[in-house]
Coordinates of C-alpha atoms in Angstrom, one line a residue:
Chain A
M1 CA 105.9 127.1 147.4
A2 CA 102.3 127.7 148.0
K3 CA 100.4 125.9 145.1
N4 CA 97.8 128.1 143.7
K5 CA 94.7 126.0 143.6
S6 CA 92.5 128.8 142.3
P7 CA 90.1 126.8 140.1
K8 CA 88.5 127.2 136.8
P9 CA 84.7 127.2 136.7
G10 CA 83.4 123.7 136.6
E11 CA 86.4 122.3 138.5
V12 CA 84.7 122.3 141.9
D13 CA 84.1 118.7 143.2
V14 CA 81.4 117.4 145.4
P15 CA 82.9 117.8 148.9
T16 CA 84.0 114.6 150.7
G17 CA 85.0 114.1 154.3
K18 CA 84.1 111.5 157.0
L19 CA 81.0 113.3 158.2
L20 CA 79.9 114.4 154.8
D21 CA 80.1 110.9 153.6
E22 CA 78.1 109.6 156.6
L23 CA 75.3 112.2 156.5
R24 CA 74.9 112.4 152.7
V25 CA 71.6 111.2 151.5
P26 CA 72.1 108.2 149.1
P27 CA 70.5 108.5 145.6
G28 CA 67.1 107.2 145.2
A29 CA 63.8 107.1 147.2
V30 CA 64.1 108.9 150.7
D31 CA 62.0 107.7 153.7
L32 CA 62.6 110.3 156.4
S33 CA 61.0 108.0 159.0
A34 CA 64.0 105.7 158.6
Y35 CA 66.3 108.6 159.9
D36 CA 66.8 108.8 163.6
T37 CA 66.3 112.3 164.7
R38 CA 68.2 111.7 167.9
A39 CA 71.3 110.1 166.3
T40 CA 74.8 111.5 167.0
T41 CA 76.4 110.0 163.9
G42 CA 80.2 110.5 164.1
F43 CA 80.2 111.7 167.6
S44 CA 80.6 109.4 170.5
G45 CA 80.8 111.8 173.4
S46 CA 78.3 113.4 175.8
K47 CA 76.4 116.6 175.3
D48 CA 79.0 118.6 177.4
E49 CA 81.8 117.1 175.3
G50 CA 79.9 118.0 172.2
K51 CA 79.7 121.6 173.2
V52 CA 83.3 121.7 173.8
A53 CA 84.2 120.0 170.7
L54 CA 82.1 122.6 168.8
E55 CA 84.1 125.4 170.4
Q56 CA 87.3 123.7 169.5
L57 CA 86.3 123.7 165.9
G58 CA 86.4 127.5 166.0
D59 CA 90.1 128.3 165.3
E60 CA 90.3 125.6 162.6
V61 CA 87.2 126.6 160.8
S62 CA 88.0 130.2 160.9
D63 CA 91.6 129.6 159.7
W64 CA 90.3 127.7 156.7
Q65 CA 87.7 130.3 156.1
E66 CA 90.4 133.0 156.0
R67 CA 92.3 131.0 153.4
L68 CA 89.1 130.9 151.2
F69 CA 88.6 134.5 151.7
A70 CA 92.2 135.4 150.8
E71 CA 91.9 133.2 147.6
G72 CA 88.7 135.2 146.8
R73 CA 90.5 138.5 147.1
K74 CA 93.1 137.4 144.8
G75 CA 90.9 136.4 141.9
G76 CA 89.8 133.0 143.0
Q77 CA 86.1 132.2 142.3
R78 CA 85.3 129.4 144.8
R79 CA 82.9 130.0 147.6
I80 CA 80.5 127.9 149.8
L81 CA 76.7 128.0 150.0
L82 CA 75.3 126.4 153.0
V83 CA 71.4 125.8 152.6
L84 CA 69.6 125.2 155.8
Q85 CA 66.2 123.8 155.7
G86 CA 63.9 122.2 158.3
M87 CA 60.6 122.4 160.1
D88 CA 59.9 125.4 162.4
T89 CA 62.0 125.2 165.5
S90 CA 64.5 122.7 163.8
G91 CA 67.3 125.1 164.6
K92 CA 68.4 127.0 161.4
G93 CA 68.9 130.1 163.5
G94 CA 70.8 128.1 166.2
V95 CA 73.1 126.6 163.7
I96 CA 74.0 130.1 162.5
R97 CA 74.5 131.6 165.9
H98 CA 76.5 128.8 167.4
G99 CA 78.2 127.3 164.4
A100 CA 78.6 130.1 161.8
G101 CA 79.2 132.4 164.7
L102 CA 82.6 130.8 165.2
M103 CA 83.6 132.2 161.7
D104 CA 84.7 135.7 160.9
P105 CA 81.6 137.7 160.1
Q106 CA 83.5 139.5 157.4
G107 CA 83.7 136.3 155.3
L108 CA 79.9 135.3 155.8
R109 CA 76.9 136.3 154.0
I110 CA 73.7 135.2 155.7
T111 CA 70.4 135.6 154.0
S112 CA 67.0 134.7 155.8
F113 CA 64.2 134.1 153.2
K114 CA 60.7 135.0 154.2
A115 CA 57.5 134.9 152.2
P116 CA 58.3 136.5 148.7
T117 CA 57.2 140.1 148.3
P118 CA 54.8 140.8 145.4
A119 CA 57.9 142.4 143.5
E120 CA 59.8 139.1 144.1
K121 CA 57.0 136.9 142.9
R122 CA 56.8 138.7 139.6
R123 CA 60.5 137.9 138.8
G124 CA 60.4 134.1 139.1
F125 CA 61.2 132.2 142.3
L126 CA 65.0 131.9 141.6
W127 CA 65.6 135.7 141.1
R128 CA 65.9 136.6 144.8
I129 CA 68.1 133.6 145.4
R130 CA 70.6 134.7 142.6
Q131 CA 70.7 138.1 144.3
A132 CA 71.8 136.4 147.6
L133 CA 74.5 134.1 146.2
P134 CA 77.8 134.7 148.1
G135 CA 80.6 136.4 146.2
P136 CA 84.1 134.8 145.7
G137 CA 85.8 133.6 148.9
I138 CA 82.6 134.0 151.0
V139 CA 80.7 131.5 152.9
G140 CA 77.1 132.1 152.1
I141 CA 74.3 130.7 154.4
F142 CA 70.7 130.5 153.5
D143 CA 68.2 130.3 156.3
R144 CA 65.5 128.8 154.2
S145 CA 65.9 128.9 150.5
H146 CA 64.6 128.2 147.1
Y147 CA 63.4 124.9 148.5
E148 CA 60.5 126.8 150.1
D149 CA 59.2 126.9 146.6
V150 CA 58.6 123.3 146.5
L151 CA 57.8 123.0 150.2
I152 CA 55.2 125.5 151.4
A153 CA 54.3 126.4 147.8
R154 CA 53.4 122.6 147.3
V155 CA 51.8 122.0 150.8
R156 CA 49.8 125.3 150.7
N157 CA 49.0 125.2 147.0
L158 CA 50.4 128.6 146.5
V159 CA 51.0 127.6 142.9
A160 CA 49.3 125.0 140.6
P161 CA 50.8 121.5 140.8
P162 CA 52.4 121.7 137.3
V163 CA 54.2 124.9 138.4
W164 CA 55.9 123.4 141.6
N165 CA 56.3 120.1 139.8
R166 CA 58.5 121.8 137.2
R167 CA 60.7 123.6 139.8
Y168 CA 62.6 120.4 140.9
D169 CA 64.3 120.3 137.5
Q170 CA 64.8 124.1 137.5
I171 CA 66.4 123.9 140.9
N172 CA 68.7 121.1 139.6
E173 CA 69.7 123.3 136.6
F174 CA 70.2 126.3 138.8
E175 CA 72.4 124.3 141.3
A176 CA 74.5 122.9 138.5
E177 CA 75.0 126.3 137.1
V178 CA 76.1 127.9 140.3
T179 CA 78.3 124.8 141.1
A180 CA 80.0 125.4 137.7
A181 CA 80.6 129.0 138.7
G182 CA 82.7 128.0 141.7
V183 CA 80.0 127.4 144.5
T184 CA 80.2 124.3 146.6
V185 CA 76.6 123.8 147.7
V186 CA 76.0 122.0 151.0
K187 CA 72.3 121.4 151.5
C188 CA 71.3 120.4 155.1
F189 CA 67.9 119.3 156.2
L190 CA 67.7 119.7 160.0
H191 CA 65.6 116.8 160.9
I192 CA 63.5 116.9 164.1
S193 CA 60.7 114.6 165.3
R194 CA 57.1 115.8 165.7
E195 CA 57.4 115.5 169.4
E196 CA 60.6 117.5 169.7
Q197 CA 58.9 120.3 167.8
K198 CA 56.0 120.3 170.2
A199 CA 58.4 120.5 173.2
R200 CA 60.3 123.4 171.5
L201 CA 57.1 125.4 170.7
L202 CA 55.9 124.9 174.4
A203 CA 59.2 126.1 175.7
R204 CA 58.8 129.2 173.5
L205 CA 55.4 129.8 175.0
D206 CA 56.7 129.2 178.5
D207 CA 59.6 131.8 178.2
P208 CA 58.8 135.4 177.9
T209 CA 62.3 136.0 176.4
K210 CA 61.2 133.7 173.5
H211 CA 57.7 135.0 172.9
W212 CA 59.0 137.1 170.0
K213 CA 60.1 133.9 168.2
Y214 CA 56.7 132.3 168.6
N215 CA 54.1 132.8 165.6
P216 CA 50.7 131.3 165.9
G217 CA 51.1 130.3 162.3
D218 CA 53.6 127.8 163.4
V219 CA 50.8 125.6 164.9
D220 CA 48.9 125.8 161.6
E221 CA 52.0 124.6 159.9
R222 CA 52.5 121.9 162.3
Q223 CA 49.0 120.5 161.6
L224 CA 50.3 119.8 158.1
W225 CA 53.3 117.9 159.3
P226 CA 52.6 114.8 157.2
A227 CA 52.3 116.9 154.1
Y228 CA 55.6 118.7 154.8
A229 CA 57.3 115.4 155.4
E230 CA 56.1 114.2 152.0
A231 CA 57.2 117.5 150.4
Y232 CA 60.6 117.3 152.1
Q233 CA 61.0 113.7 151.0
A234 CA 60.3 114.8 147.4
A235 CA 62.8 117.6 147.5
L236 CA 65.5 115.2 148.9
E237 CA 64.8 112.6 146.3
R238 CA 64.5 114.9 143.2
C239 CA 67.1 117.5 144.0
N240 CA 69.8 115.1 145.4
T241 CA 72.2 115.6 142.5
A242 CA 75.9 114.6 142.4
D243 CA 76.6 118.4 142.1
A244 CA 74.7 119.5 145.2
P245 CA 73.8 116.5 147.4
W246 CA 71.5 116.7 150.5
Y247 CA 72.7 115.9 154.0
V248 CA 70.2 114.9 156.7
I249 CA 71.2 116.2 160.2
P250 CA 69.7 114.6 163.1
S251 CA 68.5 117.7 165.0
D252 CA 66.6 116.6 168.1
R253 CA 69.8 117.3 170.1
K254 CA 70.8 120.9 169.5
W255 CA 74.4 120.3 170.5
Y256 CA 74.9 117.6 167.9
R257 CA 73.1 119.5 165.3
N258 CA 75.6 122.6 165.8
W259 CA 78.6 120.3 165.9
A260 CA 77.5 118.3 162.8
V261 CA 76.8 121.2 160.6
T262 CA 80.0 123.0 161.6
T263 CA 81.9 119.9 160.9
L264 CA 80.4 119.6 157.4
L265 CA 81.5 123.2 156.9
L266 CA 85.0 122.5 158.1
E267 CA 85.3 119.4 155.9
T268 CA 84.0 121.2 152.9
L269 CA 86.6 123.9 153.5
K270 CA 89.3 121.5 153.9
G271 CA 88.2 119.6 150.8
L272 CA 88.6 122.8 148.8
D273 CA 92.0 123.1 150.5
P274 CA 92.5 127.0 149.7
Q275 CA 96.1 128.1 149.9
W276 CA 97.5 131.5 151.0
P277 CA 97.8 133.4 147.7
P278 CA 101.4 134.1 146.6
P279 CA 102.5 137.8 146.8
D280 CA 101.8 139.7 143.6
F281 CA 104.6 142.1 144.4
D282 CA 108.4 142.0 145.1
V283 CA 108.6 141.2 148.9
E284 CA 112.2 142.4 149.3
A285 CA 111.7 145.6 147.1
E286 CA 108.7 146.4 149.3
K287 CA 110.6 146.0 152.4
A288 CA 113.2 148.5 151.3
R289 CA 110.5 150.9 150.2
L290 CA 108.9 150.6 153.6
E291 CA 112.1 151.0 155.5
A292 CA 112.8 154.3 153.7
T293 CA 109.6 155.8 155.1
Chain B
M1 CA 56.0 143.7 183.2
A2 CA 58.3 144.2 180.2
K3 CA 58.1 147.9 179.5
N4 CA 58.0 148.5 175.8
K5 CA 60.6 150.9 175.0
S6 CA 60.2 150.8 171.1
P7 CA 60.9 154.4 170.3
K8 CA 59.7 156.9 167.9
P9 CA 61.9 158.4 165.3
G10 CA 63.9 161.1 166.8
E11 CA 63.9 159.7 170.3
V12 CA 67.3 158.2 170.2
D13 CA 69.8 159.7 172.6
V14 CA 73.4 159.9 172.2
P15 CA 74.8 156.9 174.0
T16 CA 76.4 157.2 177.4
G17 CA 78.5 154.8 179.4
K18 CA 81.7 154.9 181.3
L19 CA 84.0 154.1 178.5
L20 CA 81.9 156.1 175.9
D21 CA 82.3 159.2 178.1
E22 CA 86.0 158.6 178.5
L23 CA 86.8 158.0 174.7
R24 CA 84.5 160.6 173.3
V25 CA 86.1 163.4 171.4
P26 CA 85.3 166.8 173.1
P27 CA 83.7 169.4 170.9
G28 CA 86.2 171.8 169.4
A29 CA 89.7 171.7 167.9
V30 CA 91.3 168.2 167.7
D31 CA 94.9 167.5 167.9
L32 CA 95.5 164.0 167.4
S33 CA 99.2 164.1 168.6
A34 CA 97.7 164.7 172.0
Y35 CA 96.1 161.3 172.1
D36 CA 98.3 158.5 173.3
T37 CA 98.1 155.6 170.9
R38 CA 99.4 153.1 173.5
A39 CA 96.8 154.1 176.2
T40 CA 94.5 151.6 177.8
T41 CA 91.8 153.9 179.0
G42 CA 89.4 152.3 181.2
F43 CA 91.3 149.0 181.5
S44 CA 94.0 148.4 184.2
G45 CA 94.9 144.9 183.4
S46 CA 97.5 143.0 181.3
K47 CA 97.3 142.0 177.7
D48 CA 96.2 138.4 178.7
E49 CA 93.7 139.8 181.0
G50 CA 92.3 142.1 178.2
K51 CA 91.9 139.1 175.9
V52 CA 90.0 137.2 178.6
A53 CA 87.9 140.3 179.4
L54 CA 87.0 140.5 175.7
E55 CA 85.8 136.9 175.6
Q56 CA 83.9 137.5 178.7
L57 CA 81.9 140.3 177.0
G58 CA 80.6 137.8 174.6
D59 CA 77.6 136.5 176.3
E60 CA 76.5 139.9 177.6
V61 CA 76.9 141.7 174.3
S62 CA 75.1 139.0 172.2
D63 CA 72.3 138.8 174.8
W64 CA 71.6 142.6 174.4
Q65 CA 72.1 142.3 170.6
E66 CA 69.3 139.7 170.7
R67 CA 67.0 141.9 172.6
L68 CA 67.6 144.7 170.0
F69 CA 67.0 142.2 167.2
A70 CA 63.8 141.0 168.9
E71 CA 62.7 144.5 169.2
G72 CA 63.3 145.2 165.5
R73 CA 61.3 142.1 164.5
K74 CA 58.3 143.4 166.3
G75 CA 58.3 146.9 164.9
G76 CA 61.0 148.7 166.7
Q77 CA 63.1 151.1 164.5
R78 CA 66.2 151.3 166.6
R79 CA 69.5 149.9 165.3
I80 CA 73.2 150.7 165.8
L81 CA 75.8 151.8 163.2
L82 CA 79.4 151.4 164.1
V83 CA 81.8 153.3 161.8
L84 CA 85.3 152.2 161.7
Q85 CA 88.0 154.5 160.4
G86 CA 91.7 154.5 160.7
M87 CA 95.0 154.3 158.8
D88 CA 95.9 151.1 157.0
T89 CA 96.7 148.4 159.5
S90 CA 94.9 150.2 162.3
G91 CA 92.7 147.1 162.8
K92 CA 89.3 147.7 161.4
G93 CA 89.2 144.0 160.2
G94 CA 90.5 142.9 163.6
V95 CA 87.8 144.6 165.5
I96 CA 85.2 143.0 163.3
R97 CA 86.7 139.5 163.5
H98 CA 87.4 139.5 167.3
G99 CA 84.8 142.0 168.6
A100 CA 81.9 141.8 166.3
G101 CA 82.6 138.1 165.9
L102 CA 81.3 137.7 169.5
M103 CA 77.8 138.6 168.3
D104 CA 75.3 136.6 166.4
P105 CA 76.0 137.0 162.7
Q106 CA 72.2 137.0 162.0
G107 CA 72.0 140.5 163.7
L108 CA 75.0 142.0 161.9
R109 CA 75.4 143.8 158.8
I110 CA 79.0 144.4 157.8
T111 CA 79.9 146.5 154.8
S112 CA 83.5 147.1 153.5
F113 CA 83.7 150.3 151.4
K114 CA 86.4 150.2 148.7
A115 CA 87.0 152.9 146.0
P116 CA 83.7 153.8 144.6
T117 CA 82.8 152.4 141.2
P118 CA 82.0 154.5 138.2
A119 CA 78.2 153.9 138.7
E120 CA 78.5 154.8 142.5
K121 CA 80.5 158.0 141.7
R122 CA 77.6 159.2 139.4
R123 CA 75.1 158.9 142.3
G124 CA 76.7 161.2 144.8
F125 CA 78.9 160.0 147.7
L126 CA 76.1 159.2 150.2
W127 CA 74.1 157.0 147.9
R128 CA 76.0 153.8 148.5
I129 CA 76.2 154.6 152.2
R130 CA 72.4 154.8 152.4
Q131 CA 72.1 151.4 150.7
A132 CA 74.2 149.8 153.3
L133 CA 72.4 151.2 156.4
P134 CA 71.4 148.5 159.0
G135 CA 67.7 147.6 159.1
P136 CA 65.7 147.7 162.3
G137 CA 67.3 145.7 165.2
I138 CA 70.4 145.2 163.3
V139 CA 74.0 146.2 164.2
G140 CA 75.6 147.7 161.2
I141 CA 79.3 147.9 160.9
F142 CA 81.1 150.0 158.3
D143 CA 84.7 149.2 157.5
R144 CA 85.6 152.6 156.1
S145 CA 82.7 154.7 155.3
H146 CA 81.5 158.1 153.8
Y147 CA 84.4 159.7 155.8
E148 CA 86.8 158.3 153.0
D149 CA 85.1 161.1 151.0
V150 CA 86.7 163.6 153.2
L151 CA 89.8 161.8 153.7
I152 CA 91.4 160.1 150.7
A153 CA 89.3 162.3 148.5
R154 CA 90.8 165.4 150.2
V155 CA 94.4 164.1 150.4
R156 CA 94.5 162.8 146.9
N157 CA 92.6 165.7 145.3
L158 CA 90.0 163.4 143.9
V159 CA 87.5 166.2 143.9
A160 CA 88.0 169.9 143.9
P161 CA 88.4 171.6 147.4
P162 CA 85.0 173.2 147.3
V163 CA 83.4 169.8 146.7
W164 CA 85.1 168.0 149.7
N165 CA 84.7 171.2 151.9
R166 CA 80.9 171.1 151.4
R167 CA 80.9 167.4 152.5
Y168 CA 81.4 168.0 156.1
D169 CA 78.0 169.7 156.4
Q170 CA 76.4 167.1 154.1
I171 CA 77.7 164.3 156.4
N172 CA 76.4 166.1 159.4
E173 CA 73.0 166.5 157.8
F174 CA 73.0 162.8 156.7
E175 CA 73.9 161.6 160.1
A176 CA 71.2 163.8 161.9
E177 CA 68.6 162.3 159.5
V178 CA 69.6 158.6 160.1
T179 CA 69.8 159.3 163.9
A180 CA 66.3 160.7 163.7
A181 CA 65.1 157.5 161.9
G182 CA 66.4 155.3 164.9
V183 CA 70.0 154.7 164.1
T184 CA 72.6 155.2 166.9
V185 CA 75.8 156.2 165.3
V186 CA 79.1 155.2 167.0
K187 CA 82.1 156.5 165.0
C188 CA 85.4 155.1 166.1
F189 CA 88.7 156.4 164.9
L190 CA 91.4 153.6 165.4
H191 CA 94.4 155.6 166.2
I192 CA 97.8 154.1 165.7
S193 CA 101.2 155.8 165.6
R194 CA 103.2 156.0 162.4
E195 CA 105.8 153.7 164.0
E196 CA 103.2 151.0 164.8
Q197 CA 102.0 151.1 161.3
K198 CA 105.5 150.4 160.0
A199 CA 105.9 147.5 162.3
R200 CA 102.7 146.0 161.1
L201 CA 103.3 146.4 157.4
L202 CA 106.8 144.8 157.9
A203 CA 105.1 141.9 159.7
R204 CA 102.7 141.5 156.8
L205 CA 105.7 141.4 154.5
D206 CA 107.5 138.8 156.8
D207 CA 104.6 136.4 156.9
P208 CA 103.5 134.5 153.8
T209 CA 100.0 134.0 155.3
K210 CA 99.7 137.7 155.4
H211 CA 101.0 138.7 151.9
W212 CA 97.5 138.7 150.6
K213 CA 96.7 141.6 152.9
Y214 CA 99.7 143.7 151.8
N215 CA 99.1 146.2 149.0
P216 CA 102.1 148.3 147.7
G217 CA 99.8 151.2 147.6
D218 CA 99.8 151.3 151.4
V219 CA 103.3 152.5 151.4
D220 CA 102.3 155.4 149.0
E221 CA 99.5 156.3 151.4
R222 CA 101.9 156.1 154.3
Q223 CA 104.0 158.6 152.6
L224 CA 101.2 161.0 153.0
W225 CA 100.8 160.4 156.7
P226 CA 100.8 164.1 157.8
A227 CA 98.2 165.0 155.2
Y228 CA 95.9 162.2 156.4
A229 CA 96.4 163.1 160.1
E230 CA 95.4 166.7 159.1
A231 CA 92.3 165.4 157.1
Y232 CA 91.4 163.1 160.2
Q233 CA 91.5 166.0 162.5
A234 CA 89.2 168.1 160.2
A235 CA 86.7 165.3 160.1
L236 CA 86.9 164.7 163.9
E237 CA 86.4 168.4 164.4
R238 CA 83.7 169.2 161.9
C239 CA 81.7 166.1 162.2
N240 CA 81.7 165.6 165.8
T241 CA 78.0 166.4 166.4
A242 CA 75.9 165.7 169.5
D243 CA 73.9 163.4 167.3
A244 CA 76.9 161.3 166.1
P245 CA 80.1 161.9 168.1
W246 CA 83.5 160.6 167.5
Y247 CA 85.5 158.4 169.7
V248 CA 89.2 158.0 169.5
I249 CA 90.4 154.4 170.3
P250 CA 94.1 154.0 171.2
S251 CA 94.9 151.2 168.8
D252 CA 98.7 150.4 169.0
R253 CA 97.6 147.5 171.4
K254 CA 95.4 145.3 169.4
W255 CA 93.9 143.6 172.4
Y256 CA 93.0 146.9 174.0
R257 CA 91.4 148.2 170.7
N258 CA 89.2 145.0 170.4
W259 CA 88.1 145.3 174.0
A260 CA 87.4 149.0 174.0
V261 CA 85.3 149.0 170.7
T262 CA 83.3 145.9 171.9
T263 CA 82.8 147.7 175.2
L264 CA 81.5 150.8 173.4
L265 CA 79.0 148.5 171.6
L266 CA 77.9 146.8 174.8
E267 CA 77.5 150.3 176.5
T268 CA 75.5 151.5 173.5
L269 CA 73.3 148.5 173.6
K270 CA 72.8 148.8 177.3
G271 CA 72.0 152.4 176.8
L272 CA 69.2 151.6 174.4
D273 CA 67.9 149.1 176.9
P274 CA 65.8 147.0 174.5
Q275 CA 63.2 144.9 176.3
W276 CA 61.9 141.5 175.2
P277 CA 58.8 142.2 173.2
P278 CA 55.5 141.3 174.8
P279 CA 53.6 138.5 173.2
D280 CA 51.1 139.7 170.4
F281 CA 49.0 136.6 171.0
D282 CA 47.2 134.8 173.8
V283 CA 49.8 132.6 175.4
E284 CA 47.3 130.2 177.2
A285 CA 45.1 129.9 174.1
E286 CA 48.2 129.0 172.0
K287 CA 49.3 126.4 174.6
A288 CA 45.9 124.8 174.3
R289 CA 46.1 124.9 170.6
L290 CA 49.5 123.3 170.5
E291 CA 48.6 120.6 173.1
A292 CA 45.9 119.5 170.9
T293 CA 48.1 118.7 168.0

């Protein structure tokens, strides 16, 4: 009855779905200033309705997540990798807390990438990324990622231009490889305006329960906003492959951002359409054996 | 204003709280048959009320969790380790899904221990446990643990009696060591009756969406119920230290089990009383710097 859709490597398709299609970055040149950071693409309700809509995704997204998890426990190789990128305060942590937080934590693997350690630097920039890839059936989430190696590394001249310049192709090869191994890659750029960032940083300074999140270095990075915008545009242009496309999430409205990314996850899970694995034992025989105990 | 309670190693006390006190196993001999698996200690409401009460813990437990996380980001060493043990179907996964699922997944580290690999076996039974300990500020959860090395290892004669017999002291030393390093250890035995296990295994066999969770080996283990009960009693007697006490969670009622373990986590967090870290920068100077951008 249950068709076993456990795929072979290379069979994973780019996810499709209504919101995925709407938020996907078209191939070609990217002009981030043309994207409205306050848009609520695909959602027509109010903020309060958006919060309710997010909560209502919970059961459905965790049901599909469990199906994928079950498939992975029975030999399936498929898994999802959600890559979250965005300027400071764009809400990578908020998406994880409020969106991924709706899922079963047993089926999540969350990795937050900080500045690489000396040991990591010696290994090549993709080494630590490979270590953090989700296993079969798991939804992996990267809070920052290998894209930092063409973002801060480029803006801050952490490596010479020929080095970061080569990385776009290296990233594309890497993402093609992991896609072929069963990973569906969903890359989200959480897009906020410069004004919104200022408001959020001020809010952190005004709230003693948020001081721990504030880092004076954030203001230094903010002063490089145009350079970061340029670096993001380059990443969204040069690493926007059919295997692993980019999505721009309008993120000035936190409730929309959380709803949108969670909806992308749900559409991706539904697109994979994992089925409950058939029994690998004789159900009636097991019932009899159990009854005898 | 905010007192900084960031502790030194060794300062962590055994957690106290109303339910913690009620469910803690008293020192001395343990007779599991004296514990009612259908009890709802500390909760007087109905099943539906229990489910609502669990949901209502969400905001409070995730607020305290964030305080602990913040402390950990600013140099604090404290963290929590929840150890979940119990017979098959006792609900270790259910507690994680419904209880820990109320928390922010960024502050969780969940490890599910299966049979050790040959490489793990060569390293000594505590090696892989150490690798999985939560970092500062994190709530770690073990779905099974080093206790398997005095449970299945003892019941199934996986090692010679003098080997497993030595492990109780080794576990006590290990837990004293991690407690001194800032880990508050909360060990929960999810206690179900033999009849309830049978009902749950049958339910898995009757539901195609649960077949993937069923393992014919579960019936084999079930046939060794008395030996497992004896091994659990030994673990609860011999490893019930002041540093790392055991709690018996009546678990025939799933809703109660989820509420009880989550309440133990909440009481533990409140007992640690983590405070929002004070700023390590000049707030007014940062506001001025930010305003200028």
